[in-house]
Coordinates of C-alpha atoms in Angstrom, one line a residue:
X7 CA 195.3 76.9 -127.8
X8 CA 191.7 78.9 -127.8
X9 CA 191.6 82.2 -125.9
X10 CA 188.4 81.4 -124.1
X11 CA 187.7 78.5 -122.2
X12 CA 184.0 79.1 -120.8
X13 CA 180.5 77.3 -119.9
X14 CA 177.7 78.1 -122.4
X15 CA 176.2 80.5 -119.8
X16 CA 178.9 82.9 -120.2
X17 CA 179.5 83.2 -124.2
X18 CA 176.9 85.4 -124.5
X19 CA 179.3 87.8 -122.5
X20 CA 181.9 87.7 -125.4
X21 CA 179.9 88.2 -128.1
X22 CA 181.4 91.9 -129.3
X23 CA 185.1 89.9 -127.5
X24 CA 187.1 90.4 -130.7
X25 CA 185.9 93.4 -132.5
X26 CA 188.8 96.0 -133.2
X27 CA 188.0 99.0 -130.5
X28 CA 190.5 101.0 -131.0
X29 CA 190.3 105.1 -131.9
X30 CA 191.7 105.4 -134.6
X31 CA 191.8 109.4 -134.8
X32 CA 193.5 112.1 -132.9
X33 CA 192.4 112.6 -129.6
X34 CA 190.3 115.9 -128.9
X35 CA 191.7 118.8 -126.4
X36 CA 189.7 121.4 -125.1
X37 CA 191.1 125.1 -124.1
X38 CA 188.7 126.9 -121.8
X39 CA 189.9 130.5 -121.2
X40 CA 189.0 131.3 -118.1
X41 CA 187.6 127.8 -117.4
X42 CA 185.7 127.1 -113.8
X43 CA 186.4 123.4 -112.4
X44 CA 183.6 122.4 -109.8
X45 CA 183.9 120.6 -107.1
X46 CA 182.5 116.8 -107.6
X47 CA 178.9 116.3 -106.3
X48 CA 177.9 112.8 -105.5
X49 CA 174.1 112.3 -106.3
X50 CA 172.8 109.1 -104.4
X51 CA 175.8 108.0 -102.9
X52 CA 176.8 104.4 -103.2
X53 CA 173.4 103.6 -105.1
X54 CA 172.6 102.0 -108.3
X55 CA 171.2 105.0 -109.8
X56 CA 174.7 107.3 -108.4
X57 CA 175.5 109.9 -110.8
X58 CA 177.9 112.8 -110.6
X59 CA 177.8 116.7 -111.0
X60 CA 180.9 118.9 -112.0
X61 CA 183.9 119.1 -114.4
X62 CA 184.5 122.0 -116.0
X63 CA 182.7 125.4 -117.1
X64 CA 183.0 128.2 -119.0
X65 CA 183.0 131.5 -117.8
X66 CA 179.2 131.5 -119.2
X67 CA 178.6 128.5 -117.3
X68 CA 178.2 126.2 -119.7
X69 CA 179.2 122.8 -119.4
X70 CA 182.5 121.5 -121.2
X71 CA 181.3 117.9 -122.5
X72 CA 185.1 116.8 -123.3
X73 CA 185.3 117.0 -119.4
X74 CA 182.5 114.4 -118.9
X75 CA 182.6 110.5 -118.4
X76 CA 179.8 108.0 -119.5
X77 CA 179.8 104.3 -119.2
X78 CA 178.9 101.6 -121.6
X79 CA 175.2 100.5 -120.9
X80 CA 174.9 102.3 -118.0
X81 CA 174.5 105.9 -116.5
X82 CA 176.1 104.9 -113.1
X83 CA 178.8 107.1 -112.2
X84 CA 178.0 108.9 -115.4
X85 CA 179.6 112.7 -114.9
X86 CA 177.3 114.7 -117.7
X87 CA 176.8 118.6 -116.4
X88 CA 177.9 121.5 -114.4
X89 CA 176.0 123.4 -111.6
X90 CA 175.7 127.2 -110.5
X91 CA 178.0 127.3 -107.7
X92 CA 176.9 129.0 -104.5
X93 CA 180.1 130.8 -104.2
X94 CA 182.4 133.0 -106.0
X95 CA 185.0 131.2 -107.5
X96 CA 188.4 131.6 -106.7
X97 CA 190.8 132.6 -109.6
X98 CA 194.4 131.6 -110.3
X99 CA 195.9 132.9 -113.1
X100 CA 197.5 130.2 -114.5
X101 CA 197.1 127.4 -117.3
X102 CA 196.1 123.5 -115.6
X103 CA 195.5 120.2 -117.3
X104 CA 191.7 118.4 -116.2
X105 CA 192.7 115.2 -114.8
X106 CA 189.1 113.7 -114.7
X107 CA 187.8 112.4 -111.7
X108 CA 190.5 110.5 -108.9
X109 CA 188.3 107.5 -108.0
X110 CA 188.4 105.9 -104.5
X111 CA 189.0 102.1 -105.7
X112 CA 192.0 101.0 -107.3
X113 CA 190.3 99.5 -110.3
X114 CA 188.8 102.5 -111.6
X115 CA 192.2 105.0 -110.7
X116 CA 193.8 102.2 -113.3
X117 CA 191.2 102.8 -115.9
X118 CA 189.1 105.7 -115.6
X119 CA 191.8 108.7 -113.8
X120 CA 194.6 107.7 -115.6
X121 CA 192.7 108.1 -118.9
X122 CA 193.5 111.9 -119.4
X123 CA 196.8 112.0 -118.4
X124 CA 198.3 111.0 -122.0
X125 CA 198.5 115.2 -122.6
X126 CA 200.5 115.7 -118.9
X127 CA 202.8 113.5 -119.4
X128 CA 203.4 113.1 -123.3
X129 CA 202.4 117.0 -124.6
X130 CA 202.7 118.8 -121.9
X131 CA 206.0 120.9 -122.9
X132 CA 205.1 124.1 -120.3
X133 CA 205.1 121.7 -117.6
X134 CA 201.6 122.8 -117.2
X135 CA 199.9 121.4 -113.5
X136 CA 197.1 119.1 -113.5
X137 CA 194.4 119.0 -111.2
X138 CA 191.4 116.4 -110.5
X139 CA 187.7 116.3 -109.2
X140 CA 187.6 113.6 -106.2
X141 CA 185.7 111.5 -104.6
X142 CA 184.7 111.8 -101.0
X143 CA 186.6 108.4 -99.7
X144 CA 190.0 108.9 -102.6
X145 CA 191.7 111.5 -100.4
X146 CA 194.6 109.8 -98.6
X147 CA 194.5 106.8 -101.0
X148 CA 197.3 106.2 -104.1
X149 CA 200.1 108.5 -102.6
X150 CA 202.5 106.2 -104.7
X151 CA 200.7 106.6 -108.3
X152 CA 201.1 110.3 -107.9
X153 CA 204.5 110.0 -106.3
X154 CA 205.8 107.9 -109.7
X155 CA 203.7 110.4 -111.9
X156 CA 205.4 113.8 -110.5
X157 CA 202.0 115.3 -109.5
X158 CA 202.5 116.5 -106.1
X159 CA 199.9 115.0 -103.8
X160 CA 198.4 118.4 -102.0
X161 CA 195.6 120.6 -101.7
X162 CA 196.3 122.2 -105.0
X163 CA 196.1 119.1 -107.2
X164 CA 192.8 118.2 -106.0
X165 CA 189.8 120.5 -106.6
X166 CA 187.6 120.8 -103.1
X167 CA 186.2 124.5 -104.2
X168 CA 184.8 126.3 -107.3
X169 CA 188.1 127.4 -109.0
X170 CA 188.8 129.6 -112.0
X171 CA 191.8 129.6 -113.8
X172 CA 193.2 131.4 -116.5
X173 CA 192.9 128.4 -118.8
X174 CA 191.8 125.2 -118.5
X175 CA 193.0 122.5 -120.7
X176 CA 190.9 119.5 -121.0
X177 CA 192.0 116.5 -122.9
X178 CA 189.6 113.5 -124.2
X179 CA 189.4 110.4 -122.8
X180 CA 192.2 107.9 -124.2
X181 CA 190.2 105.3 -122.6
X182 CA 186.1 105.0 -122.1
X183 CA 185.0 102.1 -119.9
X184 CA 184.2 99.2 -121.6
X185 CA 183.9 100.7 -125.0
X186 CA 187.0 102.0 -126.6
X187 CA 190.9 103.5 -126.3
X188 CA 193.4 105.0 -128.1
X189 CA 197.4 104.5 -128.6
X190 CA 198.0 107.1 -126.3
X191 CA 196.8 105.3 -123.3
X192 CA 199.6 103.2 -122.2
X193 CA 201.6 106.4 -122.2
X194 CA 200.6 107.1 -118.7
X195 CA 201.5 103.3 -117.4
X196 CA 205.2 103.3 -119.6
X197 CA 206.0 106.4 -117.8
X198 CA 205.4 104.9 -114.2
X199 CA 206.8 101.8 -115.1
X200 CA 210.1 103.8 -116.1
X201 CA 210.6 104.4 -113.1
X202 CA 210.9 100.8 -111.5
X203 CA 213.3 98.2 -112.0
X204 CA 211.9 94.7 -113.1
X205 CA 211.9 91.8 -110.9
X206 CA 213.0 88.3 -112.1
X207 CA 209.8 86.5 -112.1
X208 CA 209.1 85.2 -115.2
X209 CA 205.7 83.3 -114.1
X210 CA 203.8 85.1 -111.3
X211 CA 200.2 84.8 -110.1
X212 CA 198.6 87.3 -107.8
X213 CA 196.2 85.6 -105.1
X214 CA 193.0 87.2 -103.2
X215 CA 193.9 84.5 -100.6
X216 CA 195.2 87.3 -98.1
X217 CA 192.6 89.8 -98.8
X218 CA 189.9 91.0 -95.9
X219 CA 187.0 91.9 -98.2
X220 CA 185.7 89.6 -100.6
X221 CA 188.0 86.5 -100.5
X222 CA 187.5 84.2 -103.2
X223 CA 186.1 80.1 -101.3
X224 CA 188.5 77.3 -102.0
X225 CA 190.4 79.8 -104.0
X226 CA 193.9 77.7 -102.4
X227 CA 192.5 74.7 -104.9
X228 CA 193.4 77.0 -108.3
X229 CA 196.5 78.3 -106.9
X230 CA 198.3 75.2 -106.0
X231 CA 197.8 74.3 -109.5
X232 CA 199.4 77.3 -110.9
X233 CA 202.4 76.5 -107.4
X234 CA 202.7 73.4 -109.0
X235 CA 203.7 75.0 -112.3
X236 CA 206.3 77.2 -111.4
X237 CA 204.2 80.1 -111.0
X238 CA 204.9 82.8 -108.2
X239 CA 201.8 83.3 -105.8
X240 CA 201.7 87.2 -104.6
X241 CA 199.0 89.2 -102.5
X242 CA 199.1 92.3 -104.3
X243 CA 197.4 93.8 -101.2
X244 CA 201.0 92.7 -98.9
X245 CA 203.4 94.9 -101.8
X246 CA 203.5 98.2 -102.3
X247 CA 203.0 99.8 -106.0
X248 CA 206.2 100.0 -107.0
X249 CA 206.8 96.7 -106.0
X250 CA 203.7 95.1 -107.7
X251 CA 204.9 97.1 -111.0
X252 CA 208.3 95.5 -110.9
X253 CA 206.9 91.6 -110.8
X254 CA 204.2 92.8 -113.3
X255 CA 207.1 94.4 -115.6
X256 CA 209.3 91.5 -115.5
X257 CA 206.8 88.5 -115.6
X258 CA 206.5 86.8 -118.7
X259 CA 203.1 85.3 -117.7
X260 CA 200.6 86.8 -115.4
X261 CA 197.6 84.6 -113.8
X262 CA 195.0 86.4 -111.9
X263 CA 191.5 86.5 -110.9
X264 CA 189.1 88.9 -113.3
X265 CA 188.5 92.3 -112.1
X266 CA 191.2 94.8 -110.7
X267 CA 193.8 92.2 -110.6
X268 CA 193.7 91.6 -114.4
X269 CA 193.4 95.5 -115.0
X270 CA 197.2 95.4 -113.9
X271 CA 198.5 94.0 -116.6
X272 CA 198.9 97.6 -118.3
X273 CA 202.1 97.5 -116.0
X274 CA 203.1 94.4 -118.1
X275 CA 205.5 94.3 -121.3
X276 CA 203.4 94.6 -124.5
X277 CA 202.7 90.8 -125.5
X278 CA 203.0 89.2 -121.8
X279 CA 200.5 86.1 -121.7
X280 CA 198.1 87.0 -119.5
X281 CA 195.9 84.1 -117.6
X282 CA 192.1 85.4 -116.5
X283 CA 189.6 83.3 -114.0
X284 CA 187.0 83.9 -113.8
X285 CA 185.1 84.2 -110.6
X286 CA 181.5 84.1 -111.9
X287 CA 179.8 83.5 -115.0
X288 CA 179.4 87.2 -115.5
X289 CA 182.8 88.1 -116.3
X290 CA 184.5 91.8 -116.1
X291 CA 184.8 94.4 -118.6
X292 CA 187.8 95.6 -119.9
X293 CA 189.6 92.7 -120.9
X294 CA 189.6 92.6 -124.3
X295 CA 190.8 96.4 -124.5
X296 CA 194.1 95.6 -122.7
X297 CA 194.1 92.8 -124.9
X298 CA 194.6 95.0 -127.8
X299 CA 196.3 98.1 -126.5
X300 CA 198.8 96.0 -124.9
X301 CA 199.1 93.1 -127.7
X302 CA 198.6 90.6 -125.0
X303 CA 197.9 86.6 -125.4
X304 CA 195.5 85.9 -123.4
X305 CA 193.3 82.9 -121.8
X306 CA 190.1 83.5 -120.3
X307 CA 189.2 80.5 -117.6
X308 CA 185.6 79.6 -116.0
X309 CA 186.7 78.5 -111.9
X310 CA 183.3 79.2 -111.2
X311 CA 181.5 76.7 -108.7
X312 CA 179.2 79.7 -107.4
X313 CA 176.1 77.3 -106.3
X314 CA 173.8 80.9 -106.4
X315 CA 174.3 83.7 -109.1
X316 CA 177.0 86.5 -108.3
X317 CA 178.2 89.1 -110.2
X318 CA 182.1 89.8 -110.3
X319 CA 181.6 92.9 -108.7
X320 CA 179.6 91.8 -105.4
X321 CA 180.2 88.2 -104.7
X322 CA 180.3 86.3 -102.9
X323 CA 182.6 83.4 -105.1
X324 CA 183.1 79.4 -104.6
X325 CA 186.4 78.8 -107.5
X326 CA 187.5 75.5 -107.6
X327 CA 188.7 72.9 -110.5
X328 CA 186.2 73.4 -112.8
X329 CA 186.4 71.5 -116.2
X330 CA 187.2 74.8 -118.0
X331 CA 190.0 74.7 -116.1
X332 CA 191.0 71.0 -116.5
X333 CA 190.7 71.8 -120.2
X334 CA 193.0 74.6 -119.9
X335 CA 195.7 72.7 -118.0
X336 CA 195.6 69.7 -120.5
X337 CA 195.9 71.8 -123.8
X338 CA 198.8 74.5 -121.5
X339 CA 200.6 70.7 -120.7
X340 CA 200.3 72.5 -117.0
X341 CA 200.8 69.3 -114.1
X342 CA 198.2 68.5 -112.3
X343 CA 196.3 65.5 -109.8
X344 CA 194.7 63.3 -112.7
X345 CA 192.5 61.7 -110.6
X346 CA 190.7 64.9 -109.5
X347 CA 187.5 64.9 -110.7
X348 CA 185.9 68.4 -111.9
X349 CA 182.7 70.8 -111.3
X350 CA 182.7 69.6 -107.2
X351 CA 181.5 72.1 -105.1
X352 CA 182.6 71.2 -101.6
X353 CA 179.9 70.6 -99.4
X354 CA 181.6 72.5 -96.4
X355 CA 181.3 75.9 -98.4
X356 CA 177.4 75.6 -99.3
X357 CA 175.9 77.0 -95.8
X358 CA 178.6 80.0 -95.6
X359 CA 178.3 80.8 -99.4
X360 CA 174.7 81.5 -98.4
X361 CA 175.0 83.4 -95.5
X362 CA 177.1 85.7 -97.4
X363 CA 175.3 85.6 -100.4
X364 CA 172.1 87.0 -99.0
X365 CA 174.0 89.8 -96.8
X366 CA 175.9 90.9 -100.2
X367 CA 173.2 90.8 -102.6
X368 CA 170.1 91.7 -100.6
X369 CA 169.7 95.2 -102.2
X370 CA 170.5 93.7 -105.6
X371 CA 168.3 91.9 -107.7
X372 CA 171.0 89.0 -109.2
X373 CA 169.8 87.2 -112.5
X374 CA 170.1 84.1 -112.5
X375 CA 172.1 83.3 -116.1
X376 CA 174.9 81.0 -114.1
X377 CA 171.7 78.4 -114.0
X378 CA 172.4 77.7 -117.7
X379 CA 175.7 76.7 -117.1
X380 CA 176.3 73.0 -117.0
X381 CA 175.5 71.4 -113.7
X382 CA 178.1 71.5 -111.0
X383 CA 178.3 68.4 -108.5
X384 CA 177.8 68.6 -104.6
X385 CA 180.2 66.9 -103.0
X386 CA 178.6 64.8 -100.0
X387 CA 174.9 66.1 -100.2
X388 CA 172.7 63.7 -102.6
X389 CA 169.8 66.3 -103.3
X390 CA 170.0 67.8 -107.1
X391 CA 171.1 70.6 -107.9
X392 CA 167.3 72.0 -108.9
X393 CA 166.7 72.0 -104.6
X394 CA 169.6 74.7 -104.5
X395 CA 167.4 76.4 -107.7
X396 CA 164.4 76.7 -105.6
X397 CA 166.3 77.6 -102.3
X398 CA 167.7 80.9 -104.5
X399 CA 163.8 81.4 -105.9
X400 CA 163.0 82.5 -102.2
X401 CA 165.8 83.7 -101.4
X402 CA 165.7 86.2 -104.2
X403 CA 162.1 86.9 -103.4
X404 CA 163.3 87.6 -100.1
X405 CA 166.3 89.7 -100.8
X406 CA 164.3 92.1 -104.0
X407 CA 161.6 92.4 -102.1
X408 CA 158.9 90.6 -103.8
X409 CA 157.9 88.1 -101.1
X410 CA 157.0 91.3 -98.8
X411 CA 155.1 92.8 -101.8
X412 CA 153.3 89.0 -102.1
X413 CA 152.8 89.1 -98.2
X414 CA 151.6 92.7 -98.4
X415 CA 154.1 93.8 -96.0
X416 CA 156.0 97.0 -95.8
X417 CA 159.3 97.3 -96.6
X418 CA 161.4 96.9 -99.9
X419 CA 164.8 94.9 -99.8
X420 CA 164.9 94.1 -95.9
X421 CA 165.5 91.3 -94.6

């Protein structure tokens, strides 16, 4: 079988898919005596252009760069300098591990916060404490991660004034989004998995069917196919941690949507076959890293039937039985309705996809790459699929902006 079964529009995506990204060297640690963590400063909240302030200091006050975070192609989120705090900080005398930054969405606690924590738990012999910058909205969120790490979940772990301690310890990034890791990565995710017995699913599929934000349209259309082959159907979002590690520990094959859900297959043995589908034609970073770090077979799925551009980030999504996906099933020997014909976009999801569409995306401006892709059918509605083209010209005129700017009207992004 191939790893990637995909429209034209999206192989530009995977271009880079298969090149070796591992780092190959020793990890860096950093020893400030007398080190000063800051607070975390959100610049621009919840905009494109967010970046961060804070990490850790010197005594001098110069910025400790092993403490920053960058991501590929982008500065968003991007944690690159210090600042002069306005008061004195407080000192501790005592030696604490950097944890990095705890993030407020479960994605990027999986891959960005855990990515420092290979020193706490694998060369940490003093038993030295770690602490972590946080984002405003984390507090009171992943109870259980820290729970299964042994970090006590309490004012102390979590940085909300300048601090000084006696030394800091700041260990490099075992994983940078999107762009490389190292060995000592999974360390982190062994450790937690350690501590929970595997369930006895050997085929299990986790489902955004039951979720409140973001549900996937006619997502029920993929899952019974993966129902009809013996696969579990979970809602992540209905278990609690420990009991999403155990099916992810003991499944043999894991099917899920791209994005977070993937992501969780570091909780998975080393060489579990992981299934991926893809919710847009602009598919999510990451993949291919877990791919290598946890020696994983993996197929990557178009289920695609967005009838406007989305990003796998913002939505909305229409999934459905795509060809891709036929493809798949006949080369897997999955079962499936023969007589189903592929690439129909349900006619009952068109006028709801667009109501959404324009609330989600109307301070983004969405390229409109999923047009190369090869036509979709409309099931029920005879006009081509060019009138939907020209419907998302305006609309994206609408939503960026540019259709005030042509009617010289105030305003940018309103609708």
């Amino acid at each position: 079988m191939k790893p990637l079964y995909i429209t034209k529009a999206s192989e530009k995506y995977y271009t880079d898919y298969f090149e070796d990204k591992e780092i190959k060297r020793a990890l860096q640690v950093d020893e400030i005596e007398n080190g000063i963590i800051l607070p975390l400063i959100v610049i621009n909240e919840y905009k494109t252009n967010e970046y961060h302030k804070g990490g850790v200091i010197d005594s001098d006050g110069n910025f400790c760069k092993l403490s920053g975070t960058k991501r590929l192609g982008t500065d968003f989120r991007m944690l690159q300098e210090g600042y002069t705090p306005d008061i004195k900080p407080e000192y501790k005398d005592e030696t604490v591990i950097y944890g990095g930054v705890l993030y407020e969405f479960y994605g990027h606690v999986l891959i960005e916060t855990m990515a420092r924590l290979w020193y706490y738990i694998s060369h940490n012999p003093n038993k030295y404490r770690v602490v972590f910058d946080v984002m405003p909205n984390a507090r009171g969120k992943f109870k259980e991660f820290f729970e299964l790490l042994d970090i006590p979940y309490n004012d102390d772990t979590f940085i909300t004034k300048p601090t000084q301690y006696k030394k800091v310890i700041v260990p490099e990034l075992a994983y940078n989004y999107s762009t490389n890791w190292h060995k000592e990565y999974t360390a982190v995710f062994d450790y937690m998995k350690s501590k929970v017995p595997a369930a006895k699913y050997d085929k299990i599929c986790f489902s955004r069917m039951k979720i409140s934000r973001g549900p996937i349209m006619n997502e029920k259309e993929v899952m019974d196919i993966f129902k009809q082959n013996g696969y579990k159907i979970l809602f992540p979002e209905k278990m609690s941690l420990k009991e999403q590690i155990a099916v992810l520990k003991g499944a043999k094959s894991f099917a899920c949507w791209a994005g977070t859900l993937a992501c969780q297959v570091l909780f998975c043995d080393n060489g579990t076959e992981r299934i991926v589908l893809n919710r847009s034609f602009e598919p999510c970073e990451h993949h291919e890293i877990f791919d290598q770090c946890k020696k994983l077979t993996t197929y990557t799925i178009d289920c695609s039937l967005n009838p406007y551009p989305s990003t796998h980030v913002f939505g909305p999504w229409l999934a459905g039985f795509t060809e891709e996906l036929k493809e798949f099933c006949d080369d897997k020997g999955f079962k499936y309705n023969k007589k189903k014909k592929t690439n129909i976009v349900p006619s009952n999801f068109i006028s709801p996809f667009i109501k959404d569409w324009v609330g989600t995306n109307k301070n983004f401006n969405i390229p409109s790459d999923e047009f190369e892709a090869a036509a979709r059918k409309i099931k029920k509605i005879k006009f081509k699929r060019t009138f939907l083209q020209s419907i998302y010209s305006i609309l994206s005129m609408i939503t960026t902006g540019k259709l005030k700017q042509k009617l010289k009207l105030k305003g940018k992004g309103e609708i």
